[in-house]
Amino acid sequence: MEIFGIDVGGSGIKGAPVDVRTGRLTAERLRIPTPEGASPKEVAAVVVSMLDHFGWNGPVGCGIPARVKQGMAHTAANISDSWIGKNAARLFSKASGRPFAIINDADAAALAEMHFGAGHGLKGVVLMLTLGTGIGSALFVDNTLIPNTEFGHFWLRGRVAEHYASDRVRKEENLDWETWAARMQEYLSHIERLLDIDTIILGGGVSKPSRSEKFLHLLDTKADLLTAELRNEAGIVGAAWTARRLIANT
Ligand code: BGC
């Protein structure tokens, strides 16, 4: 069964059709830069043009950087505040004429990783962190997702944590890998003071082996520390996978 997956991020909107039985993309993904300001209307226009590009008329799953309940955004980070209170599922369905399921982007990526990647078969408490423009989090207990956690948003050293330790901050502040890893260590230690975690999976661009080899050995966690396997496809795959569950069952 194929479903279209879209991952709306602070810097890029990525999408591709996905075989939701295997978790594989069935065509090369397309990335369109996120419009400045990322208002609901502008993002909807990009989403429509992406579906038209692929000639896609079936169901769509979409991850957005917001707390999402029943298709509605309850927060907004790295996208316009005007998302708050907007029913993204309704907006995208109306704009495109296709049925939509909406989920938090980190929850989407983590669901993909738990089903098809590094988290497959893991029990206990598993935390996935997506390190990119922000820090996304997804928490599982025995494979059940506790949705909409926002562990990128606690306070660390006088800043919102993701403004201190995200990959964007590493680039913007021109931090070397040791300095950034020290910040990530503080971040992880803080989380481990609050939660008893069995496995932490690090995802996002920095989970590529060519990057993770620069900092992984500098991190020390009580939990087993893994890197994601699906990398920049996880958000697309998880969004599509979610739409399968929401749409096929209704
Ligand atoms: C948002 C999360 C999102 C994460 C990754 C954070 O700023 O609050 O909802 O999952 O960025 O995009």
CSV table of N, CA and C and ligand atoms in Angstrom, one decimal, residues 8-10 64-67 75-78 104-107 130 133-137 149-150 152-153 162, ligand 1:
chain,number,residue,atom,x,y,z
A,8,VAL,N,7.1,18.6,7.2
A,8,VAL,CA,7.3,20.1,7.2
A,8,VAL,C,8.3,20.5,8.3
A,9,GLY,N,9.4,21.0,7.8
A,9,GLY,CA,10.4,21.4,8.8
A,9,GLY,C,10.6,22.9,8.8
A,10,GLY,N,11.4,23.4,9.7
A,10,GLY,CA,11.7,24.8,9.8
A,10,GLY,C,12.4,25.3,8.5
A,64,ILE,N,4.3,18.0,11.2
A,64,ILE,CA,4.6,19.4,11.4
A,64,ILE,C,5.2,19.7,12.8
A,65,PRO,N,6.0,20.7,12.9
A,65,PRO,CA,6.7,21.0,14.2
A,65,PRO,C,5.7,21.7,15.2
A,66,ALA,N,4.8,20.9,15.6
A,66,ALA,CA,3.7,21.4,16.5
A,66,ALA,C,3.1,20.3,17.3
A,67,ARG,N,2.6,20.6,18.5
A,67,ARG,CA,1.7,19.6,19.2
A,67,ARG,C,0.4,19.5,18.3
A,75,THR,N,0.5,24.2,19.2
A,75,THR,CA,1.7,25.0,19.5
A,75,THR,C,2.3,25.2,18.1
A,76,ALA,N,3.4,26.0,18.0
A,76,ALA,CA,4.1,26.2,16.7
A,76,ALA,C,5.5,26.6,17.0
A,77,ALA,N,6.5,25.8,16.5
A,77,ALA,CA,7.9,26.2,16.7
A,77,ALA,C,8.6,26.1,15.4
A,78,ASN,N,9.3,27.2,15.1
A,78,ASN,CA,10.0,27.3,13.8
A,78,ASN,C,9.1,27.4,12.6
A,104,ASN,N,2.8,15.3,14.9
A,104,ASN,CA,4.0,16.0,15.2
A,104,ASN,C,5.2,15.4,14.4
A,105,ASP,N,6.0,16.2,13.9
A,105,ASP,CA,7.1,15.7,13.0
A,105,ASP,C,8.1,14.7,13.7
A,106,ALA,N,8.4,15.0,15.0
A,106,ALA,CA,9.3,14.1,15.7
A,106,ALA,C,8.6,12.8,16.0
A,107,ASP,N,7.4,12.8,16.4
A,107,ASP,CA,6.6,11.6,16.6
A,107,ASP,C,6.6,10.8,15.3
A,130,THR,N,15.1,14.2,17.6
A,130,THR,CA,15.5,14.6,16.2
A,130,THR,C,16.3,16.0,16.3
A,133,THR,N,16.7,21.8,13.0
A,133,THR,CA,16.5,23.2,13.2
A,133,THR,C,16.1,23.4,14.7
A,134,GLY,N,15.3,22.5,15.2
A,134,GLY,CA,14.9,22.5,16.6
A,134,GLY,C,15.4,21.1,17.2
A,135,ILE,N,14.9,20.8,18.4
A,135,ILE,CA,15.1,19.5,19.0
A,135,ILE,C,13.7,18.9,19.2
A,136,GLY,N,13.4,17.8,18.4
A,136,GLY,CA,12.2,17.1,18.6
A,136,GLY,C,12.3,15.9,19.5
A,137,SER,N,11.2,15.5,20.1
A,137,SER,CA,11.3,14.4,21.0
A,137,SER,C,10.1,13.5,20.8
A,149,THR,N,5.4,15.0,23.2
A,149,THR,CA,6.4,15.5,24.2
A,149,THR,C,7.2,16.6,23.5
A,150,GLU,N,7.6,17.5,24.3
A,150,GLU,CA,8.4,18.7,23.8
A,150,GLU,C,9.7,18.9,24.6
A,152,GLY,N,12.5,19.5,23.7
A,152,GLY,CA,13.4,20.5,23.1
A,152,GLY,C,13.2,21.9,23.8
A,153,HIS,N,12.1,21.9,24.7
A,153,HIS,CA,11.7,23.2,25.1
A,153,HIS,C,11.9,23.5,26.6
A,162,GLU,N,16.5,23.9,22.9
A,162,GLU,CA,16.9,23.8,21.5
A,162,GLU,C,17.6,25.0,20.9
B,1,BGC,C1,9.1,21.7,18.1
B,1,BGC,C2,8.7,20.2,18.0
B,1,BGC,C3,9.3,19.6,16.8
B,1,BGC,C4,10.8,19.8,16.8
B,1,BGC,C5,11.5,19.3,15.6
B,1,BGC,C6,10.6,21.8,18.0
B,1,BGC,O1,10.9,23.2,18.0
B,1,BGC,O2,8.6,22.3,19.2
B,1,BGC,O3,7.3,20.1,17.9
B,1,BGC,O4,9.1,18.2,16.8
B,1,BGC,O5,11.1,21.2,16.9
B,1,BGC,O6,11.1,19.9,14.4
